[in-house]
């Protein structure tokens, strides 16, 4: 290295890594001769977790350093370039140099440089969090990807929502850097869908034109088959195959859920139906359910605010109205109050206490509350946080809804949930005593229509058919499970 200070700094870093490796060799030893083997092992475990935690922070800081260095090098190379040199050739030369010094491909180097430039110029809070070690490079990339199609004001609002605790509408629950990057990407995408300057209806219409099926050969006589579909179709297919696969599982079934899904998918597309249809003694497969949360004015057609599709995220209002109006009985609708975003009704057929409480849990949590798990709500199981035989109640504040995997882990290991509330899911305490927060639903009050139609308070007797469409002002969509009288009273009370 040409810079002596830089060379010394990296030498110190390498020396520090050697110290950490040595700590692993002798971790847990307190120097006391009376320490038990269990104490030594416990100390080793704690040291390993401390090193992992510290390494994550150092990796984040190094990623920020790489981003700064890449941008500074590109700016420096541009400043010293020969006057009149072609811009494209200069960019190619810079990218090639970064690719060579990092031993990566030029496409990867170009992506790194583009991401770094966005961090340096548009996303200062994200860069600061990366430099502080509170988010990872994967989190930063997710922020960059979601902000890339927003205007500067939208990008600033996006990162403020997740990274500025003093923002007017800051995200609640688990901090961005404490959830896995793929979960953070989902939440950032959800925010982007809600706040993009171009309506989700227009963007969805463009996306539908790109729908396709792709085929890619793989190793060992295998291949990948993937489809780019509208969200309701893709989610419905996924939940249907999952429901049928779960119905086929039993004590004598050797196949895993993943293997059964693949077999059902192949059988359906190749014309063989699902495996259950070939066994006359097999019970009918369970019905797949998908929860759709719809702002009431959006369902009425007064606004175009996105609905929320469980396990996916925001979908166009037209898609949600279509699911409700055209007999999609696998989709379970939830209406939310336009005043504060609270659930307004959870279906007419489910008023018994146990079902209502289960549905409230699904709304409160949205998914399995275990950190990093994305198993969606309709596939999870209600669980008492404080056991019934120890005095626990059946109130929502004493209930969680972990997925089957984490439900088993909760009862077969030392992992324990922390208390919940009516509106917040439980966190978790690991066997080593570390506390981990759970994500919260990122609710927002629905939008009010700019000019509510007076006739919407008096008329409307049915939902239009798909052919009639939803843009026709003659149709006021009150044929929903609320009942027309309740819609009229609701609209009068909020007018």
XYZ file of C-alpha atoms in Angstrom:
495
model
C 0.000 0.000 0.000
C 1.301 3.444 -0.877
C -0.185 5.247 2.118
C 1.693 4.334 5.302
C -1.169 5.372 7.614
C -3.616 3.210 5.701
C -1.212 0.282 5.745
C -0.721 0.596 9.515
C -4.464 0.839 10.149
C -5.103 -2.381 8.248
C -2.212 -4.051 10.021
C -3.843 -3.121 13.330
C -7.145 -4.521 12.115
C -5.482 -7.792 11.133
C -3.770 -7.936 14.524
C -7.108 -7.345 16.253
C -8.651 -10.207 14.286
C -5.832 -12.439 15.469
C -6.649 -11.465 19.068
C -10.289 -12.373 18.509
C -9.287 -15.740 17.057
C -7.160 -16.343 20.128
C -10.128 -15.471 22.333
C -12.091 -18.258 20.647
C -9.332 -20.711 21.456
C -9.453 -19.932 25.160
C -12.961 -18.549 25.532
C -14.788 -19.269 28.773
C -11.635 -19.629 30.853
C -11.904 -17.292 33.822
C -8.637 -18.390 35.354
C -10.428 -20.008 38.277
C -9.615 -23.632 38.971
C -13.063 -24.269 40.425
C -14.969 -23.299 37.289
C -17.183 -26.151 36.151
C -17.206 -27.478 32.620
C -20.683 -26.042 32.195
C -19.397 -22.577 33.167
C -16.548 -22.910 30.681
C -18.914 -23.891 27.892
C -21.290 -21.092 28.807
C -18.417 -18.636 28.685
C -17.357 -19.967 25.281
C -20.889 -19.529 23.987
C -21.102 -15.952 25.243
C -17.723 -15.117 23.699
C -18.783 -16.547 20.331
C -21.974 -14.477 20.333
C -20.047 -11.347 21.354
C -17.623 -11.885 18.477
C -20.455 -12.469 16.022
C -22.229 -9.311 17.183
C -19.060 -7.262 16.988
C -18.170 -8.691 13.579
C -21.545 -7.594 12.211
C -20.876 -4.032 13.320
C -17.356 -4.039 11.892
C -18.587 -5.474 8.579
C -21.135 -2.668 8.331
C -18.501 -0.013 9.006
C -16.182 -1.595 6.451
C -19.007 -1.620 3.906
C -19.537 2.105 4.491
C -15.801 2.638 4.102
C -15.809 0.726 0.793
C -18.752 2.786 -0.443
C -17.006 6.060 0.400
C -13.724 4.910 -1.132
C -15.427 3.809 -4.370
C -17.191 7.148 -4.805
C -14.120 9.182 -3.842
C -12.010 7.227 -6.326
C -14.568 7.759 -9.106
C -14.679 11.509 -8.374
C -10.900 11.740 -8.243
C -10.479 9.831 -11.495
C -13.017 12.108 -13.159
C -11.216 15.215 -11.892
C -7.845 14.166 -13.290
C -9.166 12.744 -16.570
C -7.947 14.290 -19.779
C -10.137 17.154 -20.964
C -12.508 16.014 -23.660
C -12.196 12.313 -22.767
C -15.437 10.429 -23.569
C -17.561 10.156 -20.431
C -18.578 6.575 -21.141
C -14.975 5.485 -21.630
C -13.958 7.145 -18.363
C -16.789 5.403 -16.476
C -15.735 2.066 -17.967
C -12.140 2.660 -16.880
C -13.193 3.505 -13.308
C -15.460 0.461 -13.086
C -12.737 -1.804 -14.410
C -10.250 -0.502 -11.824
C -12.669 -1.094 -8.939
C -13.476 -4.569 -10.284
C -9.810 -5.490 -10.466
C -8.830 -4.202 -7.021
C -11.783 -6.055 -5.402
C -11.429 -9.133 -7.655
C -15.096 -8.975 -8.702
C -16.834 -8.773 -12.061
C -17.370 -5.442 -13.774
C -21.156 -5.721 -13.459
C -20.794 -6.195 -9.714
C -18.361 -3.291 -9.545
C -20.771 -1.070 -11.487
C -23.619 -2.015 -9.116
C -21.426 -1.284 -6.091
C -20.476 2.124 -7.479
C -24.088 3.040 -8.289
C -25.294 1.955 -4.849
C -22.458 3.832 -3.169
C -23.194 7.016 -5.087
C -26.845 6.908 -4.012
C -25.788 6.413 -0.402
C -23.365 9.337 -0.592
C -25.691 11.761 -2.368
C -29.313 10.862 -1.583
C -29.425 8.711 1.566
C -27.358 10.367 4.317
C -29.234 8.689 7.187
C -28.622 5.276 5.660
C -24.919 5.995 5.219
C -24.673 7.256 8.803
C -26.395 4.126 10.136
C -24.017 1.967 8.111
C -21.012 3.894 9.437
C -22.332 3.472 12.990
C -22.747 -0.271 12.474
C -26.475 -0.237 13.287
C -27.522 -1.591 9.876
C -25.782 -4.001 7.524
C -24.755 -3.563 3.907
C -27.737 -5.750 2.957
C -30.056 -3.303 4.748
C -28.399 -0.397 2.954
C -28.817 -2.129 -0.410
C -32.505 -2.675 0.300
C -32.908 1.025 1.090
C -31.041 1.980 -2.085
C -33.160 -0.327 -4.245
C -36.450 0.990 -2.874
C -35.368 4.641 -2.981
C -33.967 4.436 -6.515
C -37.369 5.001 -8.151
C -38.470 7.755 -5.750
C -37.903 11.478 -6.118
C -35.475 13.099 -3.626
C -38.281 14.076 -1.252
C -39.711 10.555 -1.334
C -36.295 8.987 -0.738
C -35.724 11.300 2.236
C -39.125 10.399 3.689
C -38.471 6.685 3.197
C -35.210 6.628 5.121
C -36.531 9.019 7.763
C -39.467 6.682 8.395
C -37.129 3.818 9.280
C -33.955 5.518 10.504
C -34.987 8.806 12.125
C -36.712 8.183 15.480
C -37.927 11.804 15.491
C -39.653 11.541 12.106
C -43.378 12.464 12.225
C -44.379 8.954 11.148
C -41.397 6.913 12.319
C -41.704 3.135 12.054
C -42.491 1.366 15.323
C -41.430 -1.939 16.742
C -38.183 -3.653 15.881
C -35.525 -1.178 14.626
C -34.485 -1.636 11.009
C -31.019 -2.939 11.834
C -32.329 -5.526 14.306
C -34.490 -7.377 11.795
C -33.078 -9.504 8.967
C -32.389 -7.556 5.795
C -34.984 -9.489 3.783
C -37.673 -8.488 6.291
C -36.511 -4.888 6.173
C -36.672 -4.997 2.379
C -40.301 -6.143 2.614
C -41.199 -3.278 4.947
C -39.345 -0.705 2.843
C -41.107 -1.995 -0.269
C -44.454 -1.709 1.500
C -43.742 1.929 2.387
C -42.623 2.674 -1.176
C -45.807 1.164 -2.632
C -47.940 3.357 -0.383
C -46.072 6.606 -0.988
C -44.833 6.436 -4.586
C -45.794 9.535 -6.554
C -47.116 7.352 -9.371
C -50.192 5.389 -8.311
C -49.873 1.673 -7.718
C -52.663 1.175 -10.260
C -50.502 2.605 -13.063
C -47.385 0.753 -11.951
C -49.305 -2.502 -11.646
C -50.725 -2.076 -15.151
C -47.177 -1.779 -16.496
C -46.075 -4.798 -14.493
C -48.919 -6.956 -15.825
C -47.568 -6.439 -19.331
C -44.304 -8.054 -18.217
C -45.914 -11.238 -16.836
C -44.053 -14.332 -17.941
C -42.876 -17.833 -17.084
C -39.157 -18.576 -17.100
C -37.274 -21.869 -17.365
C -33.651 -22.409 -16.318
C -31.814 -25.768 -16.410
C -29.832 -26.624 -13.284
C -27.467 -29.356 -12.104
C -28.174 -33.031 -11.440
C -31.088 -33.373 -13.823
C -33.042 -30.558 -12.188
C -34.415 -27.245 -13.451
C -36.078 -24.077 -12.177
C -39.532 -22.971 -13.349
C -40.664 -19.542 -12.157
C -43.546 -17.246 -12.995
C -43.912 -13.471 -12.788
C -47.617 -12.989 -12.027
C -50.041 -10.500 -10.470
C -49.724 -10.722 -6.690
C -53.204 -12.112 -6.038
C -52.658 -14.978 -8.466
C -49.178 -15.809 -7.186
C -50.259 -15.617 -3.538
C -53.323 -17.726 -4.208
C -51.247 -20.411 -5.957
C -48.708 -20.470 -3.125
C -51.355 -20.728 -0.409
C -53.311 -23.351 -2.330
C -50.278 -25.604 -2.768
C -49.332 -25.081 0.887
C -52.847 -25.939 2.109
C -53.040 -29.095 -0.013
C -49.540 -30.121 1.084
C -50.417 -29.694 4.748
C -53.542 -31.761 4.182
C -51.389 -34.605 2.836
C -48.991 -34.583 5.755
C -49.408 -37.211 8.415
C -47.442 -39.579 10.641
C -46.800 -41.957 7.719
C -45.961 -39.301 5.110
C -42.203 -39.389 4.388
C -42.162 -36.274 2.198
C -41.472 -32.814 3.575
C -43.829 -29.885 3.114
C -41.447 -28.422 0.525
C -41.355 -31.674 -1.466
C -45.137 -32.016 -1.339
C -45.596 -28.455 -2.618
C -43.389 -29.228 -5.616
C -45.227 -32.488 -6.373
C -48.638 -30.807 -6.152
C -47.489 -27.957 -8.377
C -46.123 -30.339 -11.015
C -49.176 -32.613 -10.889
C -51.542 -29.685 -11.348
C -49.673 -28.227 -14.335
C -49.148 -31.588 -16.017
C -52.847 -32.387 -15.822
C -52.715 -34.928 -13.043
C -54.537 -32.857 -10.438
C -53.268 -33.013 -6.882
C -52.089 -36.237 -5.211
C -55.082 -36.292 -2.863
C -57.444 -36.841 -5.801
C -55.874 -40.231 -6.524
C -56.660 -41.612 -3.072
C -60.405 -42.173 -2.545
C -59.837 -42.480 1.199
C -58.077 -39.126 1.411
C -59.963 -36.267 3.030
C -60.563 -33.232 0.784
C -57.674 -30.792 0.969
C -58.183 -27.787 3.220
C -59.248 -24.519 1.659
C -56.430 -22.025 1.201
C -57.092 -18.639 2.751
C -55.505 -15.266 2.088
C -56.271 -12.207 4.208
C -56.935 -8.949 2.337
C -57.009 -5.749 4.410
C -58.881 -2.999 2.571
C -59.410 0.650 3.598
C -63.162 1.111 3.555
C -63.123 4.133 1.215
C -60.851 2.224 -1.136
C -63.333 -0.651 -1.239
C -66.156 1.829 -1.830
C -64.274 3.200 -4.840
C -63.868 6.685 -3.343
C -60.053 6.424 -3.190
C -57.410 4.338 -4.934
C -55.382 3.650 -1.781
C -53.618 0.264 -1.862
C -54.978 -2.701 0.051
C -52.698 -5.129 1.927
C -52.426 -8.755 0.807
C -51.257 -10.988 3.650
C -47.850 -12.490 2.942
C -47.185 -10.064 0.071
C -47.815 -6.393 0.826
C -49.642 -3.533 -0.936
C -51.828 -4.375 -3.946
C -53.890 -2.067 -6.189
C -57.338 -1.149 -4.896
C -58.873 -2.508 -8.101
C -57.361 -5.917 -7.412
C -58.791 -5.937 -3.871
C -62.239 -4.884 -5.102
C -62.118 -7.604 -7.719
C -61.274 -10.217 -5.081
C -64.207 -9.102 -2.911
C -66.732 -8.648 -5.708
C -66.190 -11.744 -7.786
C -66.496 -14.594 -5.362
C -62.852 -15.195 -4.492
C -63.828 -17.234 -1.449
C -60.238 -18.078 -0.595
C -59.612 -14.413 0.156
C -60.636 -13.267 3.617
C -61.413 -9.545 3.717
C -60.786 -7.130 6.568
C -62.044 -3.550 6.457
C -60.227 -0.737 8.261
C -61.631 2.477 9.705
C -60.735 5.584 7.644
C -60.277 7.613 10.835
C -57.340 5.749 12.330
C -56.647 2.581 10.366
C -58.058 0.288 13.063
C -59.894 -2.859 11.936
C -63.533 -1.986 11.324
C -64.899 -5.462 10.776
C -63.510 -8.974 10.537
C -66.116 -10.778 8.453
C -69.777 -11.370 9.247
C -69.436 -15.134 9.712
C -66.855 -14.982 12.495
C -68.303 -13.345 15.588
C -67.687 -16.096 18.118
C -65.091 -14.961 20.638
C -62.417 -17.511 19.814
C -62.473 -16.771 16.096
C -62.593 -13.029 16.616
C -59.578 -13.183 18.917
C -57.661 -15.326 16.451
C -58.453 -12.862 13.688
C -57.342 -9.952 15.860
C -54.031 -11.741 16.464
C -53.566 -12.090 12.729
C -54.222 -8.397 12.254
C -51.970 -7.396 15.143
C -48.974 -9.466 14.088
C -49.311 -9.983 10.340
C -46.900 -12.916 10.517
C -45.111 -15.176 12.979
C -43.688 -12.783 15.601
C -40.366 -14.610 15.915
C -37.527 -12.317 14.746
C -36.834 -12.805 11.055
C -39.670 -15.259 10.394
C -41.932 -14.314 7.500
C -44.484 -17.131 7.823
C -47.745 -15.300 7.183
C -50.560 -15.045 9.651
C -53.143 -17.509 8.345
C -50.689 -20.387 8.669
C -49.807 -19.758 12.322
C -51.045 -21.086 15.663
C -52.392 -19.232 18.703
C -50.265 -19.746 21.798
C -50.600 -18.623 25.423
C -47.574 -16.546 26.442
C -48.226 -17.224 30.118
C -49.529 -20.769 30.203
C -53.145 -21.343 31.186
C -52.157 -23.714 34.000
C -49.930 -20.968 35.438
C -52.699 -18.378 35.581
C -52.524 -17.055 32.022
C -55.681 -15.631 30.440
C -57.064 -16.089 26.942
C -56.969 -12.360 26.252
C -55.254 -11.044 23.151
C -52.532 -9.460 25.302
C -51.532 -12.941 26.515
C -51.529 -14.551 23.094
C -48.975 -14.932 20.337
C -49.333 -16.670 17.015
C -46.019 -18.355 16.167
C -45.655 -20.506 13.087
C -45.589 -24.297 13.662
C -41.772 -24.346 13.675
C -41.357 -21.596 16.270
C -44.336 -22.839 18.275
C -42.537 -26.154 18.709
C -39.281 -24.392 19.540
C -41.019 -22.278 22.188
C -42.224 -25.423 23.985
C -39.170 -27.630 23.449
C -36.313 -25.216 24.144
C -35.387 -22.370 26.456
C -36.596 -19.657 24.045
C -39.354 -17.617 25.734
C -41.732 -14.943 24.432
C -41.928 -11.611 26.232
C -45.278 -10.006 27.169
C -47.486 -8.727 24.373
C -50.157 -6.029 24.322
C -53.405 -5.549 22.480
C -51.547 -3.826 19.648
C -47.992 -5.195 19.878
C -46.756 -8.775 19.372
C -44.431 -10.457 21.855
C -40.659 -10.228 21.618
C -38.355 -13.106 22.496
C -35.655 -14.008 25.021
C -33.007 -16.471 23.853
C -31.550 -19.270 25.991
C -28.509 -17.021 26.600
C -30.700 -14.233 27.981
C -30.495 -11.920 24.990
C -33.656 -9.952 24.142
C -34.883 -9.705 20.554
C -37.711 -7.438 19.422
C -40.495 -8.490 17.099
C -41.679 -6.475 14.133
C -44.828 -4.381 14.442
C -47.364 -3.883 11.714
C -46.571 -0.647 9.886
C -50.130 0.681 9.854
C -51.068 4.090 8.482
C -54.448 5.856 8.639
C -56.213 5.367 5.295
C -56.662 8.247 2.896
C -59.897 10.197 2.836
C -61.427 10.930 -0.559
C -60.887 14.489 -1.707
C -64.559 15.037 -2.552
C -66.882 12.471 -0.968
C -69.919 11.952 -3.183
C -73.160 12.866 -1.340
C -74.996 10.064 -3.109
C -72.588 7.638 -1.474
C -74.406 8.283 1.795
C -77.812 7.403 0.417
C -77.621 4.845 -2.348
C -75.803 1.814 -3.575
C -77.195 -1.683 -3.467
C -74.593 -3.961 -4.987
C -71.053 -4.305 -6.118
C -70.491 -4.022 -9.870
C -69.420 -7.047 -11.837
C -65.963 -7.278 -13.339
C -67.411 -6.360 -16.746
C -69.129 -3.234 -15.422
C -65.919 -2.068 -13.843
C -65.171 -0.023 -10.797
C -64.749 3.385 -12.334
C -68.466 3.864 -13.009
C -69.734 6.607 -10.638
C -73.236 5.113 -10.768
C -72.030 2.288 -8.566
C -71.304 2.954 -4.914
C -69.736 -0.165 -3.531
C -71.648 -0.777 -0.315
C -72.588 -4.391 -0.935
C -70.052 -5.587 1.597
C -70.225 -7.470 4.840
C -70.763 -4.287 6.827
C -74.321 -4.065 5.571
C -75.706 -0.983 3.816
C -77.337 0.417 6.944
C -74.032 0.377 8.824
C -72.195 1.958 5.898
C -74.773 4.753 5.764
C -74.536 5.361 9.512
C -70.741 5.247 9.311
C -70.559 7.739 6.460
C -73.063 10.059 8.153
C -71.143 9.915 11.444
C -67.825 10.806 9.767
C -69.167 13.450 7.409
